[in-house]
Short mmCIF file of C-alpha atoms in Angstrom, two decimals:
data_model
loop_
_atom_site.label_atom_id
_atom_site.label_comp_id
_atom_site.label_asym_id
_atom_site.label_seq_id
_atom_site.Cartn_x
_atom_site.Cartn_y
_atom_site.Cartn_z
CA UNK A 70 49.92 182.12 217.53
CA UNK A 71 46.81 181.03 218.87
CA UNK A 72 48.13 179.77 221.95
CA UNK A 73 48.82 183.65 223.06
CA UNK A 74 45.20 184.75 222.50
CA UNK A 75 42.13 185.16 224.70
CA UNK A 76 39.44 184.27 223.04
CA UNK A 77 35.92 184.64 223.92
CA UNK A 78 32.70 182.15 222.90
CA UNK A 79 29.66 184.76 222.76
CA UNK A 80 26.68 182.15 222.67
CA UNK A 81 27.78 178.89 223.80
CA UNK A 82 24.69 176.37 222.00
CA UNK A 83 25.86 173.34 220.53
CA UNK A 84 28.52 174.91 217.62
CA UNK A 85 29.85 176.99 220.29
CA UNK A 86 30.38 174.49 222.63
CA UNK A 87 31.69 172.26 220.03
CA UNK A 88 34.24 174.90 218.93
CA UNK A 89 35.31 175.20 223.15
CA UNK A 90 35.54 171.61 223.43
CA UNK A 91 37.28 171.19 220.37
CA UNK A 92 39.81 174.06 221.54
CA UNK A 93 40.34 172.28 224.89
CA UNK A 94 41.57 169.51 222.93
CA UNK A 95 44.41 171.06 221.29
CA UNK A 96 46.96 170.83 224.22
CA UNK A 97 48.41 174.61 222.13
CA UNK A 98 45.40 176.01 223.56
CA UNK A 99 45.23 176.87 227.27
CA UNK A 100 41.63 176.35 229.21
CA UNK A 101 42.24 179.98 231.26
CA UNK A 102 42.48 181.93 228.01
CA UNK A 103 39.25 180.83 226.73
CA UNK A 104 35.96 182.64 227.85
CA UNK A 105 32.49 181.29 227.64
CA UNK A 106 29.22 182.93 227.56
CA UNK A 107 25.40 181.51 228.18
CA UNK A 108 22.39 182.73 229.75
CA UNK A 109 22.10 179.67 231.87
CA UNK A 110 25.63 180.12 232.70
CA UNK A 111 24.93 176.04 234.61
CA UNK A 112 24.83 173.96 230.84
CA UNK A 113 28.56 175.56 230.97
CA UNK A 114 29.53 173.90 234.07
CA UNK A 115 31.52 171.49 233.13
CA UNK A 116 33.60 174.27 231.02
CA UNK A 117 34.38 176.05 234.38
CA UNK A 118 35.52 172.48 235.94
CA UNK A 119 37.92 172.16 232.96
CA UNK A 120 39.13 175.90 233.40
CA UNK A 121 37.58 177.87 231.34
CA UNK A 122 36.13 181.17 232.45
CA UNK A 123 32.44 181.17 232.27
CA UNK A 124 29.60 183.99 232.73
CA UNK A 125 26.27 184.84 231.92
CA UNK A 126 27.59 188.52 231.00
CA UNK A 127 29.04 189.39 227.67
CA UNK A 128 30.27 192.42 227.87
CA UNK A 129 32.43 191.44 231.12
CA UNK A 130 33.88 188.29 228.42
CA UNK A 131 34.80 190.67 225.91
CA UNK A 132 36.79 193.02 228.14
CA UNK A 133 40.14 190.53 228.62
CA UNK A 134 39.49 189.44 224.83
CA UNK A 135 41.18 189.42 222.05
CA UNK A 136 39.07 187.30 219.62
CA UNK A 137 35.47 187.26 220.38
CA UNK A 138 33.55 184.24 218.32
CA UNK A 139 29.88 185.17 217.91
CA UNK A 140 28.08 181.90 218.25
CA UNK A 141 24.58 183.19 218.17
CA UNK A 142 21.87 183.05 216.24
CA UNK A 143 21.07 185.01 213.40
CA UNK A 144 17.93 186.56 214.80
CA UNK A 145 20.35 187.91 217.94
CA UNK A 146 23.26 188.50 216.85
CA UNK A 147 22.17 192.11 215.84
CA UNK A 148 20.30 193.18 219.10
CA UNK A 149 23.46 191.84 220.95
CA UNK A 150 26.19 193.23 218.56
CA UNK A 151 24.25 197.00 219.10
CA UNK A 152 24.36 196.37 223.06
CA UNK A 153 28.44 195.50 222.82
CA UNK A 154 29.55 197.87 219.90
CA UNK A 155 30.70 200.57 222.03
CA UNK A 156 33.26 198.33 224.14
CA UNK A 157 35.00 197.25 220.98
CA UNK A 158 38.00 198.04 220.22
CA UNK A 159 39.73 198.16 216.79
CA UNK A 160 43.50 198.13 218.45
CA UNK A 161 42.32 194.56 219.69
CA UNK A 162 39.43 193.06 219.05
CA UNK A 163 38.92 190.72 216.30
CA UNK A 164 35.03 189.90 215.54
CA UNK A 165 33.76 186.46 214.03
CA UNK A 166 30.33 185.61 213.19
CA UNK A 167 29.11 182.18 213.27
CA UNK A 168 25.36 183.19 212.14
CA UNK A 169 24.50 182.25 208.88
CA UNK A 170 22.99 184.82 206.32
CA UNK A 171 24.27 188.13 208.22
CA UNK A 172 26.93 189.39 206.25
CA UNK A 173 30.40 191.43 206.95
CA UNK A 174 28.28 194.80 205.95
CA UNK A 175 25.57 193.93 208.14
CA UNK A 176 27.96 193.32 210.91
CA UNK A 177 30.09 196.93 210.39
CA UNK A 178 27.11 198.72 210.05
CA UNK A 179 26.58 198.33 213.82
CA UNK A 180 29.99 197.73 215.14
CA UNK A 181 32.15 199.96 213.10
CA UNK A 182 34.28 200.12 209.81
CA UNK A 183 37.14 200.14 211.66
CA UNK A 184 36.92 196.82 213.93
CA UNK A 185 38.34 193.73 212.50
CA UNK A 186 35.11 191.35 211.21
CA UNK A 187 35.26 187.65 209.81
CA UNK A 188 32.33 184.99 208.76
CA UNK A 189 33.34 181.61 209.79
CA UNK A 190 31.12 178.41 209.05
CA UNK A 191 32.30 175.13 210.98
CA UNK A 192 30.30 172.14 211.75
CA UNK A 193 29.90 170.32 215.12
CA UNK A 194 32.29 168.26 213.80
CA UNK A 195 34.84 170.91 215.71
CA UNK A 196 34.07 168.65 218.88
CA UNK A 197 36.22 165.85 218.06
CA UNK A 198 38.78 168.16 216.25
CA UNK A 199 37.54 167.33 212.51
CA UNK A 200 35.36 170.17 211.77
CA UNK A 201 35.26 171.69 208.35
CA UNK A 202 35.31 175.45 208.75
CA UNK A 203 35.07 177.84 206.08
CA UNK A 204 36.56 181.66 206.61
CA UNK A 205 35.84 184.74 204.93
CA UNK A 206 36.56 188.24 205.56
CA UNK A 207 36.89 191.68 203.85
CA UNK A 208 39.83 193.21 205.40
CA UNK A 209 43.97 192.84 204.01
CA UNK A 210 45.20 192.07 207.40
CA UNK A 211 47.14 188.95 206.86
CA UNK A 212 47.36 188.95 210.51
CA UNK A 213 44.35 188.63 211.80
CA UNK A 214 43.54 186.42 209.02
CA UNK A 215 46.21 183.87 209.95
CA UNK A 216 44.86 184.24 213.89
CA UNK A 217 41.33 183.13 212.64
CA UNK A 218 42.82 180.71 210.79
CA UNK A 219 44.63 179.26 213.92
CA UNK A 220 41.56 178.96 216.13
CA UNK A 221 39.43 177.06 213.46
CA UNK A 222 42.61 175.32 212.51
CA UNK A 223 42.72 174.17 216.12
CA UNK A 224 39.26 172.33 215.62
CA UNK A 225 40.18 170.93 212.14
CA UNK A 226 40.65 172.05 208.92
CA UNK A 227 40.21 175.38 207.28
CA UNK A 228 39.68 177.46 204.18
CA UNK A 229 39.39 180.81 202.77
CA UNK A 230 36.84 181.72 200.66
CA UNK A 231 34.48 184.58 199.12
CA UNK A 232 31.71 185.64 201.13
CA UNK A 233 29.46 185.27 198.42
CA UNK A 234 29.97 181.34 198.70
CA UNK A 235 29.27 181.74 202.94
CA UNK A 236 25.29 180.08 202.29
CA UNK A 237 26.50 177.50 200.12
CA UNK A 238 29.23 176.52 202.71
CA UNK A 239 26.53 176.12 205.58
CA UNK A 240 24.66 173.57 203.24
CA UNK A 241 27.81 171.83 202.16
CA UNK A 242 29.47 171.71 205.31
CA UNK A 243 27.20 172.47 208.32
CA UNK A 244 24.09 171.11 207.21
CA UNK A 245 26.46 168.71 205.27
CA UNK A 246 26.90 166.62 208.76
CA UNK A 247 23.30 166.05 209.05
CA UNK A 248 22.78 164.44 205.96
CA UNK A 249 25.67 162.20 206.09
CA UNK A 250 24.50 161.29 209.59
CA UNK A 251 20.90 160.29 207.90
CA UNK A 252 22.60 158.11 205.32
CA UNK A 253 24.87 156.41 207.85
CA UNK A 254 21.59 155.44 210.15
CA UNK A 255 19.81 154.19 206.91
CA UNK A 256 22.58 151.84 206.57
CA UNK A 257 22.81 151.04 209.99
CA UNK A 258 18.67 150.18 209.91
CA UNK A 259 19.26 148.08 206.59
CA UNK A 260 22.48 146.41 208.15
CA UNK A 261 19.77 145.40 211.09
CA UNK A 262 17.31 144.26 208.14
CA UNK A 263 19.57 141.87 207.18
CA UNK A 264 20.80 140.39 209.88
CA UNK A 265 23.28 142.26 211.58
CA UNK A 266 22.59 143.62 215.46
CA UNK A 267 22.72 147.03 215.75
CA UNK A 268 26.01 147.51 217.85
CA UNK A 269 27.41 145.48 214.78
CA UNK A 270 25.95 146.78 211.84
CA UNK A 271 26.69 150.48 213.58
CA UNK A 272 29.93 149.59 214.10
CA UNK A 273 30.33 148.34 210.06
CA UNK A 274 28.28 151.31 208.89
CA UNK A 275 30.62 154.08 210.61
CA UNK A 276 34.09 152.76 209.79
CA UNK A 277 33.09 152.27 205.97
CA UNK A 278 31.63 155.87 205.91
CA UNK A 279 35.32 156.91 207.37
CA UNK A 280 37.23 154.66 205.09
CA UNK A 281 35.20 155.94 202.32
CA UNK A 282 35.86 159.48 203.33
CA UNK A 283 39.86 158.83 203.66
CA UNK A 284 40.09 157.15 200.36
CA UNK A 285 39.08 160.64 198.70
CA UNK A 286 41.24 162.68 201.08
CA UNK A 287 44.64 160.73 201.07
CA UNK A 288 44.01 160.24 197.51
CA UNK A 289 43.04 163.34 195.99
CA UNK A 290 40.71 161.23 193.94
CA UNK A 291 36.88 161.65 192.82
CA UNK A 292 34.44 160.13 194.42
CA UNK A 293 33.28 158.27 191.05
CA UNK A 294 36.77 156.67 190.58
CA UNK A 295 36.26 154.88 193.30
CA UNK A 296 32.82 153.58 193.00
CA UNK A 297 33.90 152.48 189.45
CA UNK A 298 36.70 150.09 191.32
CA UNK A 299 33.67 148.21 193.22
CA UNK A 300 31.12 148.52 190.63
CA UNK A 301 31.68 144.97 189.04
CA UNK A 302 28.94 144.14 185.88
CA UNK A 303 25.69 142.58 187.49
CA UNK A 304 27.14 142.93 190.84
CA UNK A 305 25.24 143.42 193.62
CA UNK A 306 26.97 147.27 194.43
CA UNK A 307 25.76 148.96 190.90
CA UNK A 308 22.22 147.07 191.32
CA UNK A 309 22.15 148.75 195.11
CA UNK A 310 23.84 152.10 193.17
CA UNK A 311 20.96 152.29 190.43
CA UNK A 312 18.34 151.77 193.26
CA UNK A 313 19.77 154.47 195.04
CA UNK A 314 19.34 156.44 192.25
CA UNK A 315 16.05 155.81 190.78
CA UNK A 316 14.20 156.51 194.58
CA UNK A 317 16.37 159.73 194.14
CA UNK A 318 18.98 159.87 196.10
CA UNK A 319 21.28 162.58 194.66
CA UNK A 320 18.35 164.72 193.60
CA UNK A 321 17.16 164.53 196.93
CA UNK A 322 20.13 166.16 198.32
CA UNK A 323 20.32 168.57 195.52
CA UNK A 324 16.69 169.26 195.96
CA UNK A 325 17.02 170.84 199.67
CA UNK A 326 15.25 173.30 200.47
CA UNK A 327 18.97 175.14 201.47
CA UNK A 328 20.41 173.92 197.77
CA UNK A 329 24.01 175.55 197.06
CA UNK A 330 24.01 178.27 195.20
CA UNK A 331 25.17 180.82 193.10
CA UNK A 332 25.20 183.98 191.91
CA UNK A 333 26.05 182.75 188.60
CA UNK A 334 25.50 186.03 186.31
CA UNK A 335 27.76 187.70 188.86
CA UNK A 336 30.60 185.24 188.25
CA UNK A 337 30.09 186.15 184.03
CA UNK A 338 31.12 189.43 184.37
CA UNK A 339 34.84 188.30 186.05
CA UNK A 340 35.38 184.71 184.40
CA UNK A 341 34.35 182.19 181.84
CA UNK A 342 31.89 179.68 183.09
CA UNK A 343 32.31 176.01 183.23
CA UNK A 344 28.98 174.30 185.09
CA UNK A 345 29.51 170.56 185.98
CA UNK A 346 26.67 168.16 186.36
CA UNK A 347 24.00 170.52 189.25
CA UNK A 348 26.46 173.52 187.88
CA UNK A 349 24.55 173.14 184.63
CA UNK A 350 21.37 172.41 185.93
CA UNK A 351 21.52 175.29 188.16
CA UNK A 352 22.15 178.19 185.67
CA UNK A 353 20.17 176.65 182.61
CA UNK A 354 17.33 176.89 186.04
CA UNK A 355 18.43 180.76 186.97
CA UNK A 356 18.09 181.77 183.45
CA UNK A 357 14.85 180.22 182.85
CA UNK A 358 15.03 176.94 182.20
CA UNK A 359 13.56 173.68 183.31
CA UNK A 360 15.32 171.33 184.91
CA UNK A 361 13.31 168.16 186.45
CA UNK A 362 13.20 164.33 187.55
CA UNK A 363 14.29 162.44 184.15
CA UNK A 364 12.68 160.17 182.55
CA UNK A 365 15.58 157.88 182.29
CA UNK A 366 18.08 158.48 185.34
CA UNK A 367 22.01 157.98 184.18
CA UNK A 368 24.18 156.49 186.17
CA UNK A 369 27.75 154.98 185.12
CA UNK A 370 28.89 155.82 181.49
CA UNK A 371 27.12 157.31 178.12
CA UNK A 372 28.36 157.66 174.70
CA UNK A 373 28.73 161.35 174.02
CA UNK A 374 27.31 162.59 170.84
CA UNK A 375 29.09 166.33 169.85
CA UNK A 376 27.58 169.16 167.82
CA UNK A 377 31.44 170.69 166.80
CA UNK A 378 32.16 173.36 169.19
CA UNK A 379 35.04 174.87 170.35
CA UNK A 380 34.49 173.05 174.12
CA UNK A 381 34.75 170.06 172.19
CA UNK A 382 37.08 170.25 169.29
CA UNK A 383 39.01 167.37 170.46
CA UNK A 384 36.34 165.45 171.35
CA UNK A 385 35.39 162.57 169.09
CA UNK A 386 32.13 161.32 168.35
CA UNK A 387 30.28 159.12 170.65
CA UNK A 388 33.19 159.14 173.21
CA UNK A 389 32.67 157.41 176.92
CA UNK A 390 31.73 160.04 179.33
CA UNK A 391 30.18 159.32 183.14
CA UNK A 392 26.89 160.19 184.42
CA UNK A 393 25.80 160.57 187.70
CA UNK A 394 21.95 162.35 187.79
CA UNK A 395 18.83 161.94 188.56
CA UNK A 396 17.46 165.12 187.44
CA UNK A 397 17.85 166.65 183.76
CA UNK A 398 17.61 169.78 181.39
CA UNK A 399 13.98 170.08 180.06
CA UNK A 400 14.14 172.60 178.49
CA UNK A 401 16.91 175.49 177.90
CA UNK A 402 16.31 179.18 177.90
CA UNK A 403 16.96 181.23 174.28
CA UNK A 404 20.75 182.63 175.20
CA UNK A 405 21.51 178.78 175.31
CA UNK A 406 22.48 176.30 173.04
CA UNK A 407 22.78 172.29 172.96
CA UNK A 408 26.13 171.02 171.70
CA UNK A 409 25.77 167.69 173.16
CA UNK A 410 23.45 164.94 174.14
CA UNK A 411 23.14 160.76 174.72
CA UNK A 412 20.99 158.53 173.95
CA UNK A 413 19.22 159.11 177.06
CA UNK A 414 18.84 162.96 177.53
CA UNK A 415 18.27 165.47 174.72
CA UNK A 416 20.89 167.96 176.97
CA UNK A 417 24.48 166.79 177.88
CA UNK A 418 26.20 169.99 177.55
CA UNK A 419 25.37 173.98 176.16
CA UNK A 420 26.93 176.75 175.27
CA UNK A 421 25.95 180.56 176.19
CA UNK A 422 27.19 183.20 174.49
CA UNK A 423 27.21 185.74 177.64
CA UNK A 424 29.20 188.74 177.83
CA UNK A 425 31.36 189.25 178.62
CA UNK A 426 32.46 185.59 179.26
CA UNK A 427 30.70 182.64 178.28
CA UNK A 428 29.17 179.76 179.82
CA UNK A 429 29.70 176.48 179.13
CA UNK A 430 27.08 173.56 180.60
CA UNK A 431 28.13 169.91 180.77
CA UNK A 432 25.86 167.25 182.45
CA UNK A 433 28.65 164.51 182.89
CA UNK A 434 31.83 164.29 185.05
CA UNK A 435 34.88 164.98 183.12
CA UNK A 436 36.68 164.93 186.31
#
């Protein structure tokens, strides 16, 4: 479907030239359909030697358009939206947002009730086809859906989900790239520490990160199944593992300033609660407890000790159960209660009676 559709780039910086790019790449997609936009309209001159229409003017771009990608920035997407809303038109426009934190409302407020309006999150991953995009929208049109769908599909893979997850998909996914691209330079700079040149130790560094990455993916497996496979007693990989862990390393990326996150009291009132491992530690912290750096960091497997609860009515006593943390419950607020712990941590899993569902806490990885 996409393959029929003009599409215009409003904003070409770096995610919306990776989405173009990315789009040029899928032979489906053809260069003259695409339109890109820039106020140095030069940075996009290699776009217009590939094909693709490019101008410095966005209103002229969204006049031929069909689906008009807002790659701009959160702080101007509003003063540009107001200068553009009375071109658009519901019979064909479709409208998606790339800026982070301006929501759907936000968006019709200014453009109309009636125009078409989606929140997509890739990453800059999108340039070599591999992005991970996340779509949301508040409108029934499977339609227009499936032709957002197509263009992000184009650039790699896709999902749908609520808008009230969009913030927690830009740390996840977009920031996401970022922090895997830290850790892969840290190993490149201890490959070089240990004897490796870089070209070498770059070279080791990225295809272990990808064959790490397709393990999970081809094999629908957790990421702790496969560390246990490597993680040999005394070896050298769960001495490097426990390091990693006691200078921080998962509570460092839990820790970011842009931490996922959750309306969690909002969930209550549709569903019963299950919070794994940061799930816990994040609502035992939104209801007012303390969660900080443990005294004793867990990594690898705990004996389970059960106060008899219905969570764990099948659960014997000091079953094997694997930790992965370097942060822990302090402290829980008053509407919770422990029903398990290790040897280790005084808080392995609660219970809160909320209504009208409950929540359930559990530190470890039953997965």
């Amino acid at each position: 479907m996409i393959n029929d559709y003009k599409i215009a780039v409003i904003g070409c910086g770096n995610l919306g030239l990776s989405i173009v790019h990315g789009l040029l790449a899928d032979k489906n997609v053809k260069a003259e359909n695409i339109t890109a936009t820039r106020r140095n309209v030069q940075a996009l001159k290699h776009l217009a030697d590939a094909g693709v229409t490019t101008t410095s003017d966005n209103l002229e771009a969204i006049k031929s358009a069909e689906l008009i990608v807002l790659g701009l920035k959160p702080y101007k997407i509003m003063d540009v939206l107001k200068d553009l809303a009375p071109h658009f038109d519901s019979s064909k426009h479709i409208l998606v947002s790339l800026a982070t934190g301006v929501h759907i409302a936000d968006i019709q407020r200014i453009v109309g009730e009636d125009i078409p309006v989606y929140r997509a999150m890739p990453n800059t991953a999108a340039d070599v086809e591999t992005s991970m995009t996340c779509v949301c929208g508040n409108k029934d049109s499977a339609r227009d859906l499936q032709v957002v769908l197509d263009c992000f599909s184009a650039v790699g893979d896709t999902i749908v989900i609520d808008e009230s997850l969009m913030d927690s998909a830009t740390v996840l996914g977009a920031c996401g790239i970022a922090y895997v691209l830290r850790f892969i330079r840290a190993m490149i700079q201890g490959g070089i520490e240990i004897g490796f040149d870089a070209k070498t130790a770059s070279h080791i560094a990225t295809q272990t990160v990808k064959g790490a990455a397709e393990l999970l993916i081809q094999r629908n497996q957790h990421p702790e199944y496969e560390i246990d496979k490597v993680t040999t007693p005394r070896g050298c990989t769960i001495a490097g593992l426990n390091e990693m862990e006691h200078n921080g390393f998962s509570s460092a990326l839990i820790k970011d300033e842009g931490h996922p996150t959750v309306d969690i009291k909002a969930l209550l009132q549709q569903y019963p609660v299950l919070g794994i491992c940061y799930g816990a530690q994040l609502a035992c912290h939104q209801y007012g407890g303390v969660v900080a750096a443990s005294d004793k960091r867990e990594y690898g497997r705990a004996g389970l000790h059960v106060t008899r609860d219905d969570l764990f009515h099948s659960v014997e006593e000091a079953s094997q159960v694997w930790m992965s943390h370097g942060d822990t419950i302090k402290n829980i607020p008053d509407e919770m209660t422990i029903i398990a712990h290790t040897d280790n941590i005084p808080v392995a899993a609660y219970k809160m009676n909320s209504e009208p569902h409950p929540f359930y806490g559990i530190q470890f990885h039953p997965e």
